[in-house]
């Protein structure tokens, strides 16, 4: 262990002079399993003199593919340098990026020489690539084996049968936006995204297979995940598609989160698939596991990728403490929400870690981690810290809310929760909680997956309880 620790200290000491002058570099120096079509991002942090940027200052070379030509551009922020190789790298090779001194900041400071490297993943077989395609369906089927949900049952409900309003006593003003898909594998008239009034009258309805995350964005447009096209659609006030977002660098769009900010920047969650030998952690784990990780990407208003965060760079697979790591299909992080915090950094909910994290938007490093194996917080007035949670959100009062699915509470039960976070002293104080009473006295209902919590302008809280497990069509 001491030898290993010394090695890592030497490794990081060696890396530091190479890129410490830059606040952000992607791919992360020393990273592995990078896609062969990956771009390169370099940001020093200050405004760059665009006239000082020249291609002859950069060299991109693969140990197999050799020297690479590339397109070079300064992003709209005037700080971020983008290098896009014209031809993909080779599989399973080390790629070196070298930069010679010469670029200057607007303040007149010359950026010094630096270099870094990363490794691409090996070429996967057709069977392994097929496993990537099947992972989500296999894991969902496995998860539902313990619950009375018949995925082959036909769903014959129409829109009017989708919901019933049992209480309507002076609700907050505004319409309700929601998307819906059936628990059945068969076609359903329910599948799509919709807007209704508080009285249940339809304002807008559109059928779409596998929609997700239909909501108004911070720039005034609407967004929805288009499961038919594996992308996010931007909609105008008439719900016409006016823009589309796909993940960069060869990743697959994840339906959980899409955010359009007022400045035109967009954030998405994407999925990354790798084949890993997990016996390096435990001989009882799978030696050929199909593992899905998380990627968070930020695009500027020109659709240029300016930030990327990969879970494989920061989180070890065994942190998925409830996941069977001897199984051959593993979704070890399952990031299901991101929130741009008041300070501009990123709050993220990682369901399969029982964890919420804060990620530095400038560097890509963790600022803190709350919950799970690497928890840094002390929970106060909270006998049951969240498990398998969703929907971390920052409130105007400075607190945060989340939806605690509670899969690993005893017994399982779900709650909407609000915490005061002391990010200096690392404490999380539960100040509000609401659970749905069950039919039997003293019990609360449990919702296996999904769910959200929204604090409204009048102080009310709008709760989507998610996927019920005691009904055939949840």
Tab-separated table of C-alpha atoms in Angstrom:
chain	number	residue	atom	x	y	z
A	1	UNK	CA	0.000	0.000	0.000
A	2	UNK	CA	2.866	2.400	0.832
A	3	UNK	CA	4.491	1.708	-2.528
A	4	UNK	CA	1.186	2.364	-4.276
A	5	UNK	CA	0.708	5.624	-2.373
A	6	UNK	CA	4.222	6.757	-3.261
A	7	UNK	CA	3.568	5.929	-6.922
A	8	UNK	CA	0.424	8.039	-7.007
A	9	UNK	CA	2.172	10.943	-5.280
A	10	UNK	CA	4.964	10.833	-7.855
A	11	UNK	CA	2.446	10.497	-10.695
A	12	UNK	CA	0.470	13.561	-9.652
A	13	UNK	CA	3.634	15.515	-8.890
A	14	UNK	CA	4.773	14.742	-12.434
A	15	UNK	CA	1.477	15.837	-13.942
A	16	UNK	CA	1.145	19.061	-12.002
A	17	UNK	CA	3.764	21.173	-13.834
A	18	UNK	CA	2.344	20.035	-17.184
A	19	UNK	CA	-1.113	21.482	-16.900
A	20	UNK	CA	-1.462	23.292	-13.557
A	21	UNK	CA	-1.541	26.626	-15.418
A	22	UNK	CA	-4.861	25.522	-16.954
A	23	UNK	CA	-8.059	25.315	-14.918
A	24	UNK	CA	-9.665	22.730	-17.198
A	25	UNK	CA	-8.377	20.128	-19.658
A	26	UNK	CA	-10.435	17.432	-21.399
A	27	UNK	CA	-9.964	14.530	-21.704
A	28	UNK	CA	-8.717	14.524	-18.140
A	29	UNK	CA	-4.925	14.053	-18.197
A	30	UNK	CA	-4.105	10.416	-17.503
A	31	UNK	CA	-7.653	9.254	-18.216
A	32	UNK	CA	-8.373	5.917	-19.879
A	33	UNK	CA	-11.127	4.323	-21.997
A	34	UNK	CA	-11.652	7.510	-24.021
A	35	UNK	CA	-13.751	7.285	-27.186
A	36	UNK	CA	-11.730	7.400	-30.401
A	37	UNK	CA	-13.754	10.350	-31.710
A	38	UNK	CA	-13.171	12.539	-28.666
A	39	UNK	CA	-12.359	16.234	-28.962
A	40	UNK	CA	-9.891	18.199	-26.822
A	41	UNK	CA	-10.749	21.181	-24.603
A	42	UNK	CA	-8.207	23.483	-22.955
A	43	UNK	CA	-9.110	26.446	-20.738
A	44	UNK	CA	-6.660	28.626	-18.838
A	45	UNK	CA	-9.395	30.706	-17.223
A	46	UNK	CA	-8.597	34.168	-18.533
A	47	UNK	CA	-9.570	35.831	-21.793
A	48	UNK	CA	-7.291	34.794	-24.650
A	49	UNK	CA	-5.897	37.017	-27.396
A	50	UNK	CA	-7.459	35.248	-30.394
A	51	UNK	CA	-4.746	36.506	-32.751
A	52	UNK	CA	-2.118	34.556	-30.778
A	53	UNK	CA	-3.755	31.141	-31.350
A	54	UNK	CA	-2.071	29.145	-34.126
A	55	UNK	CA	-2.236	25.469	-35.086
A	56	UNK	CA	1.553	25.184	-35.165
A	57	UNK	CA	1.589	25.616	-31.384
A	58	UNK	CA	-0.218	22.285	-30.923
A	59	UNK	CA	0.693	18.680	-31.669
A	60	UNK	CA	-1.700	15.734	-31.329
A	61	UNK	CA	-0.101	12.317	-31.773
A	62	UNK	CA	-1.284	8.753	-31.196
A	63	UNK	CA	1.095	5.860	-30.581
A	64	UNK	CA	-0.679	3.935	-33.378
A	65	UNK	CA	-2.385	6.599	-35.471
A	66	UNK	CA	0.519	9.042	-35.565
A	67	UNK	CA	0.170	12.796	-36.027
A	68	UNK	CA	-3.348	14.221	-36.330
A	69	UNK	CA	-4.574	17.238	-38.201
A	70	UNK	CA	-7.309	19.120	-36.366
A	71	UNK	CA	-9.607	22.106	-36.436
A	72	UNK	CA	-8.732	24.828	-33.939
A	73	UNK	CA	-11.156	27.384	-32.583
A	74	UNK	CA	-11.595	29.747	-29.643
A	75	UNK	CA	-15.024	29.292	-28.064
A	76	UNK	CA	-17.505	32.124	-27.672
A	77	UNK	CA	-16.421	32.767	-24.058
A	78	UNK	CA	-13.003	33.895	-25.328
A	79	UNK	CA	-11.321	31.540	-22.837
A	80	UNK	CA	-11.822	27.980	-24.051
A	81	UNK	CA	-9.634	26.509	-26.808
A	82	UNK	CA	-11.259	23.718	-28.836
A	83	UNK	CA	-9.270	21.160	-30.831
A	84	UNK	CA	-11.249	18.731	-32.988
A	85	UNK	CA	-9.186	15.983	-34.673
A	86	UNK	CA	-10.246	15.483	-38.293
A	87	UNK	CA	-9.628	11.707	-38.210
A	88	UNK	CA	-10.486	9.483	-35.246
A	89	UNK	CA	-7.796	8.018	-33.032
A	90	UNK	CA	-7.055	4.290	-33.085
A	91	UNK	CA	-8.456	1.944	-30.486
A	92	UNK	CA	-6.285	1.106	-27.487
A	93	UNK	CA	-3.628	3.733	-28.023
A	94	UNK	CA	-2.060	6.510	-25.992
A	95	UNK	CA	-2.648	9.997	-27.344
A	96	UNK	CA	-0.268	12.822	-26.468
A	97	UNK	CA	-1.183	16.490	-26.735
A	98	UNK	CA	1.662	18.997	-26.708
A	99	UNK	CA	1.411	22.763	-26.576
A	100	UNK	CA	4.273	25.164	-27.180
A	101	UNK	CA	4.473	28.549	-25.498
A	102	UNK	CA	3.082	31.428	-27.507
A	103	UNK	CA	-0.596	31.949	-26.779
A	104	UNK	CA	-1.155	35.121	-24.768
A	105	UNK	CA	-3.955	36.286	-22.530
A	106	UNK	CA	-5.685	39.627	-22.963
A	107	UNK	CA	-3.544	40.795	-20.042
A	108	UNK	CA	-0.405	40.032	-22.048
A	109	UNK	CA	0.748	36.928	-20.144
A	110	UNK	CA	2.273	34.174	-22.303
A	111	UNK	CA	1.071	30.625	-21.639
A	112	UNK	CA	3.965	28.209	-21.173
A	113	UNK	CA	4.719	24.789	-22.687
A	114	UNK	CA	2.673	21.867	-21.458
A	115	UNK	CA	1.718	18.346	-22.458
A	116	UNK	CA	-0.651	15.630	-21.341
A	117	UNK	CA	-1.866	12.251	-22.527
A	118	UNK	CA	-4.850	9.919	-22.355
A	119	UNK	CA	-5.684	6.420	-23.592
A	120	UNK	CA	-8.503	5.293	-25.858
A	121	UNK	CA	-10.575	2.199	-25.108
A	122	UNK	CA	-9.971	-1.080	-26.915
A	123	UNK	CA	-12.121	-2.064	-29.875
A	124	UNK	CA	-15.260	-3.834	-28.711
A	125	UNK	CA	-16.679	-6.888	-30.457
A	126	UNK	CA	-20.108	-6.927	-32.084
A	127	UNK	CA	-21.395	-8.983	-29.139
A	128	UNK	CA	-20.066	-6.420	-26.668
A	129	UNK	CA	-21.610	-3.544	-28.615
A	130	UNK	CA	-24.918	-5.417	-28.611
A	131	UNK	CA	-24.620	-5.724	-24.829
A	132	UNK	CA	-24.315	-1.929	-24.638
A	133	UNK	CA	-27.623	-1.596	-26.503
A	134	UNK	CA	-29.387	-4.104	-24.249
A	135	UNK	CA	-28.079	-2.968	-20.856
A	136	UNK	CA	-30.907	-0.633	-19.856
A	137	UNK	CA	-33.689	-3.043	-20.821
A	138	UNK	CA	-32.014	-5.955	-19.042
A	139	UNK	CA	-31.469	-3.974	-15.845
A	140	UNK	CA	-35.051	-2.672	-15.817
A	141	UNK	CA	-36.410	-6.179	-16.283
A	142	UNK	CA	-34.208	-7.414	-13.455
A	143	UNK	CA	-35.312	-4.584	-11.139
A	144	UNK	CA	-39.011	-5.212	-11.798
A	145	UNK	CA	-38.793	-8.942	-11.062
A	146	UNK	CA	-39.465	-8.191	-7.405
A	147	UNK	CA	-42.558	-6.094	-8.093
A	148	UNK	CA	-46.060	-6.887	-9.449
A	149	UNK	CA	-45.641	-5.060	-12.743
A	150	UNK	CA	-46.587	-7.033	-15.846
A	151	UNK	CA	-44.609	-5.435	-18.660
A	152	UNK	CA	-46.523	-7.472	-21.233
A	153	UNK	CA	-49.945	-6.265	-20.103
A	154	UNK	CA	-51.753	-4.100	-22.619
A	155	UNK	CA	-52.436	-0.517	-21.520
A	156	UNK	CA	-55.805	0.487	-22.961
A	157	UNK	CA	-56.333	3.700	-21.004
A	158	UNK	CA	-56.905	6.898	-22.956
A	159	UNK	CA	-55.972	10.437	-21.917
A	160	UNK	CA	-59.105	10.974	-19.800
A	161	UNK	CA	-58.255	7.859	-17.773
A	162	UNK	CA	-54.690	8.924	-17.130
A	163	UNK	CA	-55.405	10.749	-13.880
A	164	UNK	CA	-58.114	11.702	-11.422
A	165	UNK	CA	-58.252	14.895	-9.367
A	166	UNK	CA	-59.237	14.052	-5.797
A	167	UNK	CA	-58.499	17.436	-4.170
A	168	UNK	CA	-58.603	20.864	-5.832
A	169	UNK	CA	-58.588	23.470	-3.075
A	170	UNK	CA	-56.999	26.790	-4.077
A	171	UNK	CA	-53.913	25.362	-5.833
A	172	UNK	CA	-51.067	27.532	-7.098
A	173	UNK	CA	-51.719	29.303	-10.382
A	174	UNK	CA	-50.363	27.816	-13.586
A	175	UNK	CA	-50.678	24.799	-15.833
A	176	UNK	CA	-49.157	21.384	-15.223
A	177	UNK	CA	-46.547	20.036	-17.636
A	178	UNK	CA	-45.853	16.313	-17.640
A	179	UNK	CA	-44.666	13.460	-19.797
A	180	UNK	CA	-45.962	9.918	-19.578
A	181	UNK	CA	-45.002	6.471	-20.739
A	182	UNK	CA	-46.654	3.189	-19.898
A	183	UNK	CA	-45.299	0.397	-17.731
A	184	UNK	CA	-46.355	-1.908	-20.546
A	185	UNK	CA	-44.110	-2.915	-23.409
A	186	UNK	CA	-47.127	-2.666	-25.723
A	187	UNK	CA	-48.266	0.568	-27.446
A	188	UNK	CA	-50.302	2.998	-25.365
A	189	UNK	CA	-52.267	6.168	-26.077
A	190	UNK	CA	-50.769	7.593	-22.894
A	191	UNK	CA	-47.258	7.840	-24.264
A	192	UNK	CA	-46.304	11.449	-24.957
A	193	UNK	CA	-46.028	14.861	-23.315
A	194	UNK	CA	-48.904	16.992	-22.177
A	195	UNK	CA	-50.117	20.219	-20.531
A	196	UNK	CA	-53.269	20.369	-18.403
A	197	UNK	CA	-54.968	22.978	-16.234
A	198	UNK	CA	-55.495	22.544	-12.501
A	199	UNK	CA	-58.977	21.310	-13.395
A	200	UNK	CA	-57.609	18.583	-15.639
A	201	UNK	CA	-58.559	20.186	-18.952
A	202	UNK	CA	-56.124	19.494	-21.770
A	203	UNK	CA	-54.138	22.494	-23.035
A	204	UNK	CA	-51.700	20.562	-25.215
A	205	UNK	CA	-51.019	16.900	-25.951
A	206	UNK	CA	-48.590	15.169	-28.294
A	207	UNK	CA	-47.894	11.467	-28.677
A	208	UNK	CA	-44.240	10.428	-28.655
A	209	UNK	CA	-42.637	7.101	-27.845
A	210	UNK	CA	-40.364	7.268	-24.794
A	211	UNK	CA	-40.657	10.970	-23.898
A	212	UNK	CA	-38.997	12.273	-20.754
A	213	UNK	CA	-38.364	15.459	-18.830
A	214	UNK	CA	-40.875	17.798	-20.519
A	215	UNK	CA	-40.614	21.228	-18.885
A	216	UNK	CA	-40.125	24.947	-19.369
A	217	UNK	CA	-36.474	25.907	-19.582
A	218	UNK	CA	-34.757	28.872	-17.938
A	219	UNK	CA	-34.478	30.679	-21.279
A	220	UNK	CA	-38.255	30.575	-21.810
A	221	UNK	CA	-38.353	27.720	-24.306
A	222	UNK	CA	-39.504	24.173	-23.609
A	223	UNK	CA	-37.450	21.012	-23.672
A	224	UNK	CA	-38.247	17.313	-23.935
A	225	UNK	CA	-36.244	14.137	-24.373
A	226	UNK	CA	-37.104	12.497	-27.690
A	227	UNK	CA	-36.683	8.765	-27.125
A	228	UNK	CA	-37.404	7.981	-30.757
A	229	UNK	CA	-34.386	10.022	-31.898
A	230	UNK	CA	-32.200	9.695	-28.765
A	231	UNK	CA	-31.849	13.460	-28.425
A	232	UNK	CA	-33.251	16.507	-26.648
A	233	UNK	CA	-35.668	18.745	-28.555
A	234	UNK	CA	-36.095	22.475	-27.917
A	235	UNK	CA	-39.668	23.700	-28.462
A	236	UNK	CA	-41.044	27.191	-29.013
A	237	UNK	CA	-44.246	28.603	-27.484
A	238	UNK	CA	-46.286	26.664	-30.059
A	239	UNK	CA	-44.384	23.463	-29.184
A	240	UNK	CA	-42.655	23.326	-32.560
A	241	UNK	CA	-39.151	21.842	-32.587
A	242	UNK	CA	-36.702	24.696	-33.179
A	243	UNK	CA	-33.432	23.104	-32.051
A	244	UNK	CA	-31.936	19.720	-31.193
A	245	UNK	CA	-29.150	18.564	-28.887
A	246	UNK	CA	-27.149	15.357	-29.181
A	247	UNK	CA	-24.247	14.385	-26.909
A	248	UNK	CA	-20.764	15.042	-28.244
A	249	UNK	CA	-17.824	12.629	-28.373
A	250	UNK	CA	-19.815	9.514	-29.240
A	251	UNK	CA	-21.879	9.173	-26.068
A	252	UNK	CA	-25.568	8.270	-25.863
A	253	UNK	CA	-28.207	10.749	-24.692
A	254	UNK	CA	-29.626	10.018	-21.255
A	255	UNK	CA	-33.264	11.057	-20.693
A	256	UNK	CA	-32.938	12.310	-17.140
A	257	UNK	CA	-31.867	15.927	-17.531
A	258	UNK	CA	-31.649	18.724	-20.066
A	259	UNK	CA	-31.210	22.341	-19.018
A	260	UNK	CA	-31.161	25.449	-21.202
A	261	UNK	CA	-29.832	28.458	-19.312
A	262	UNK	CA	-30.714	32.095	-19.881
A	263	UNK	CA	-27.323	32.706	-21.546
A	264	UNK	CA	-27.978	29.989	-24.133
A	265	UNK	CA	-25.738	27.361	-22.566
A	266	UNK	CA	-27.151	23.834	-22.383
A	267	UNK	CA	-26.436	20.954	-20.005
A	268	UNK	CA	-27.219	17.326	-20.704
A	269	UNK	CA	-26.577	13.950	-19.124
A	270	UNK	CA	-25.149	11.258	-21.390
A	271	UNK	CA	-24.341	7.573	-20.952
A	272	UNK	CA	-20.985	5.867	-21.519
A	273	UNK	CA	-20.520	2.100	-21.864
A	274	UNK	CA	-17.368	0.127	-21.123
A	275	UNK	CA	-16.384	-3.515	-20.576
A	276	UNK	CA	-14.559	-3.851	-17.248
A	277	UNK	CA	-12.863	-6.583	-15.251
A	278	UNK	CA	-14.204	-5.983	-11.741
A	279	UNK	CA	-12.203	-8.808	-10.158
A	280	UNK	CA	-9.500	-6.184	-9.542
A	281	UNK	CA	-11.763	-5.109	-6.663
A	282	UNK	CA	-13.021	-8.527	-5.547
A	283	UNK	CA	-12.509	-12.003	-7.085
A	284	UNK	CA	-16.245	-12.645	-6.733
A	285	UNK	CA	-17.137	-9.746	-9.031
A	286	UNK	CA	-17.683	-10.095	-12.776
A	287	UNK	CA	-14.529	-10.351	-14.884
A	288	UNK	CA	-16.330	-9.136	-18.012
A	289	UNK	CA	-18.961	-6.640	-16.884
A	290	UNK	CA	-20.888	-4.343	-19.196
A	291	UNK	CA	-20.820	-1.117	-17.180
A	292	UNK	CA	-22.680	2.132	-17.825
A	293	UNK	CA	-21.203	5.362	-16.505
A	294	UNK	CA	-22.356	8.983	-16.517
A	295	UNK	CA	-21.169	11.913	-18.620
A	296	UNK	CA	-22.244	15.525	-17.992
A	297	UNK	CA	-21.737	17.922	-20.905
A	298	UNK	CA	-22.091	21.689	-21.270
A	299	UNK	CA	-22.600	23.346	-24.654
A	300	UNK	CA	-22.360	27.079	-25.298
A	301	UNK	CA	-24.882	29.029	-27.376
A	302	UNK	CA	-22.991	27.997	-30.538
A	303	UNK	CA	-23.476	24.315	-29.639
A	304	UNK	CA	-19.746	23.987	-28.933
A	305	UNK	CA	-18.871	21.538	-26.164
A	306	UNK	CA	-17.012	23.553	-23.498
A	307	UNK	CA	-17.176	21.222	-20.473
A	308	UNK	CA	-17.346	17.470	-19.914
A	309	UNK	CA	-17.350	15.393	-16.731
A	310	UNK	CA	-17.012	11.575	-16.781
A	311	UNK	CA	-17.889	9.385	-13.812
A	312	UNK	CA	-15.170	6.899	-14.814
A	313	UNK	CA	-12.595	9.637	-14.108
A	314	UNK	CA	-13.865	10.304	-10.587
A	315	UNK	CA	-15.927	7.429	-9.138
A	316	UNK	CA	-14.917	3.810	-8.521
A	317	UNK	CA	-17.455	1.151	-9.513
A	318	UNK	CA	-17.672	-0.432	-5.998
A	319	UNK	CA	-19.188	2.823	-4.696
A	320	UNK	CA	-22.479	1.463	-6.097
A	321	UNK	CA	-23.120	-0.105	-2.719
A	322	UNK	CA	-26.501	-1.701	-3.543
A	323	UNK	CA	-25.475	-3.049	-6.951
A	324	UNK	CA	-24.688	-6.707	-7.557
A	325	UNK	CA	-21.195	-6.442	-9.009
A	326	UNK	CA	-21.088	-10.137	-9.864
A	327	UNK	CA	-23.822	-9.513	-12.448
A	328	UNK	CA	-22.654	-8.890	-16.012
A	329	UNK	CA	-24.755	-5.717	-16.532
A	330	UNK	CA	-24.123	-2.755	-14.227
A	331	UNK	CA	-25.398	0.834	-14.078
A	332	UNK	CA	-23.122	2.000	-11.314
A	333	UNK	CA	-23.847	5.745	-11.012
A	334	UNK	CA	-27.237	6.503	-12.603
A	335	UNK	CA	-27.058	10.294	-12.498
A	336	UNK	CA	-30.688	11.441	-12.674
A	337	UNK	CA	-30.581	15.198	-12.031
A	338	UNK	CA	-28.278	18.171	-12.426
A	339	UNK	CA	-28.892	21.661	-11.071
A	340	UNK	CA	-26.802	24.743	-11.812
A	341	UNK	CA	-26.206	26.146	-8.350
A	342	UNK	CA	-26.341	29.810	-7.380
A	343	UNK	CA	-22.540	30.034	-7.605
A	344	UNK	CA	-22.532	28.539	-11.115
A	345	UNK	CA	-21.289	25.112	-10.100
A	346	UNK	CA	-23.137	21.831	-10.679
A	347	UNK	CA	-25.271	19.910	-8.198
A	348	UNK	CA	-25.821	16.315	-9.317
A	349	UNK	CA	-27.921	13.443	-7.975
A	350	UNK	CA	-26.373	9.983	-8.422
A	351	UNK	CA	-29.121	7.471	-7.585
A	352	UNK	CA	-27.061	4.284	-7.415
A	353	UNK	CA	-24.507	5.917	-5.116
A	354	UNK	CA	-27.122	7.269	-2.642
A	355	UNK	CA	-25.262	10.512	-3.219
A	356	UNK	CA	-25.553	14.166	-4.192
A	357	UNK	CA	-22.378	15.919	-5.310
A	358	UNK	CA	-21.245	19.422	-6.109
A	359	UNK	CA	-18.920	19.598	-9.123
A	360	UNK	CA	-16.701	22.580	-9.890
A	361	UNK	CA	-17.842	23.846	-13.288
A	362	UNK	CA	-14.427	25.369	-13.937
A	363	UNK	CA	-12.235	22.373	-13.084
A	364	UNK	CA	-14.524	19.320	-13.172
A	365	UNK	CA	-13.411	18.251	-9.695
A	366	UNK	CA	-15.675	17.479	-6.749
A	367	UNK	CA	-16.284	20.342	-4.329
A	368	UNK	CA	-18.129	18.019	-1.955
A	369	UNK	CA	-19.977	14.704	-1.822
A	370	UNK	CA	-23.066	14.129	0.339
A	371	UNK	CA	-24.292	10.610	1.087
A	372	UNK	CA	-23.034	7.240	-0.054
A	373	UNK	CA	-19.675	5.578	0.469
A	374	UNK	CA	-17.649	8.802	0.176
A	375	UNK	CA	-20.020	10.934	2.268
A	376	UNK	CA	-18.458	14.114	3.704
A	377	UNK	CA	-21.544	15.436	5.526
A	378	UNK	CA	-23.034	14.978	8.971
A	379	UNK	CA	-26.825	14.599	8.795
A	380	UNK	CA	-28.767	16.436	11.518
A	381	UNK	CA	-32.394	15.753	12.469
A	382	UNK	CA	-32.314	13.050	9.794
A	383	UNK	CA	-32.671	9.441	10.999
A	384	UNK	CA	-32.940	8.119	7.429
A	385	UNK	CA	-30.534	9.769	4.969
A	386	UNK	CA	-31.816	9.522	1.403
A	387	UNK	CA	-31.385	6.412	-0.733
A	388	UNK	CA	-31.905	6.039	-4.493
A	389	UNK	CA	-32.996	9.697	-4.634
A	390	UNK	CA	-34.039	11.988	-7.494
A	391	UNK	CA	-34.320	15.674	-8.354
A	392	UNK	CA	-31.827	17.719	-6.343
A	393	UNK	CA	-32.859	21.411	-6.554
A	394	UNK	CA	-31.651	24.656	-4.952
A	395	UNK	CA	-34.390	26.857	-3.477
A	396	UNK	CA	-34.524	30.645	-3.327
A	397	UNK	CA	-34.102	30.437	0.460
A	398	UNK	CA	-30.748	28.693	-0.027
A	399	UNK	CA	-31.947	25.248	1.023
A	400	UNK	CA	-32.097	22.215	-1.258
A	401	UNK	CA	-34.925	19.791	-1.944
A	402	UNK	CA	-34.806	16.265	-3.287
A	403	UNK	CA	-37.091	13.290	-3.725
A	404	UNK	CA	-36.029	10.379	-1.529
A	405	UNK	CA	-37.347	7.208	-3.180
A	406	UNK	CA	-36.208	5.356	-0.079
A	407	UNK	CA	-35.565	2.017	-1.774
A	408	UNK	CA	-33.237	0.979	1.039
A	409	UNK	CA	-35.127	2.349	4.011
A	410	UNK	CA	-36.590	-0.284	6.299
A	411	UNK	CA	-39.321	-0.719	5.264
A	412	UNK	CA	-38.981	1.079	1.913
A	413	UNK	CA	-40.966	4.334	1.760
A	414	UNK	CA	-40.687	7.564	-0.210
A	415	UNK	CA	-40.529	11.216	0.882
A	416	UNK	CA	-40.037	14.751	-0.364
A	417	UNK	CA	-37.280	16.393	1.711
A	418	UNK	CA	-35.733	19.816	2.307
A	419	UNK	CA	-32.294	20.356	3.855
A	420	UNK	CA	-30.264	23.299	5.098
A	421	UNK	CA	-26.729	22.744	3.824
A	422	UNK	CA	-23.712	24.176	5.609
A	423	UNK	CA	-21.149	23.686	2.863
A	424	UNK	CA	-18.274	24.918	5.040
A	425	UNK	CA	-18.830	22.697	8.061
A	426	UNK	CA	-20.404	19.936	5.929
A	427	UNK	CA	-23.733	19.495	7.700
A	428	UNK	CA	-27.137	18.692	6.196
A	429	UNK	CA	-30.081	19.514	8.466
A	430	UNK	CA	-33.496	18.124	7.569
A	431	UNK	CA	-36.037	20.956	8.021
A	432	UNK	CA	-39.062	19.605	6.132
A	433	UNK	CA	-40.320	16.243	4.967
A	434	UNK	CA	-43.542	14.856	3.550
A	435	UNK	CA	-44.479	11.217	2.960
A	436	UNK	CA	-47.655	9.850	1.351
A	437	UNK	CA	-49.712	8.057	4.043
A	438	UNK	CA	-50.506	4.440	3.244
A	439	UNK	CA	-53.865	2.721	3.615
A	440	UNK	CA	-52.694	1.054	6.813
A	441	UNK	CA	-52.205	3.339	9.808
A	442	UNK	CA	-48.582	4.259	10.468
A	443	UNK	CA	-47.351	3.319	6.995
A	444	UNK	CA	-46.182	5.421	4.076
A	445	UNK	CA	-46.298	4.591	0.388
A	446	UNK	CA	-43.240	3.527	-1.563
A	447	UNK	CA	-42.451	4.498	-5.151
A	448	UNK	CA	-39.740	2.440	-6.788
A	449	UNK	CA	-38.334	4.939	-9.267
A	450	UNK	CA	-38.584	8.428	-10.737
A	451	UNK	CA	-40.259	11.292	-8.870
A	452	UNK	CA	-39.643	14.992	-8.275
A	453	UNK	CA	-40.194	17.859	-5.829
A	454	UNK	CA	-40.984	21.425	-6.928
A	455	UNK	CA	-41.374	24.373	-4.537
A	456	UNK	CA	-43.959	26.751	-6.020
A	457	UNK	CA	-44.075	30.550	-5.844
A	458	UNK	CA	-46.873	30.536	-3.243
A	459	UNK	CA	-44.880	28.244	-0.933
A	460	UNK	CA	-46.739	25.062	-1.844
A	461	UNK	CA	-44.774	21.990	-2.861
A	462	UNK	CA	-45.681	20.013	-5.988
A	463	UNK	CA	-44.667	16.358	-5.648
A	464	UNK	CA	-44.517	13.779	-8.412
A	465	UNK	CA	-44.417	10.505	-6.518
A	466	UNK	CA	-43.008	8.500	-9.421
A	467	UNK	CA	-43.447	4.831	-10.255
A	468	UNK	CA	-45.719	2.880	-7.936
A	469	UNK	CA	-44.941	-0.793	-7.510
A	470	UNK	CA	-48.303	-2.185	-6.409
A	471	UNK	CA	-50.191	-1.596	-9.630
A	472	UNK	CA	-49.996	-3.321	-12.992
A	473	UNK	CA	-50.009	-0.044	-14.955
A	474	UNK	CA	-47.975	2.358	-12.776
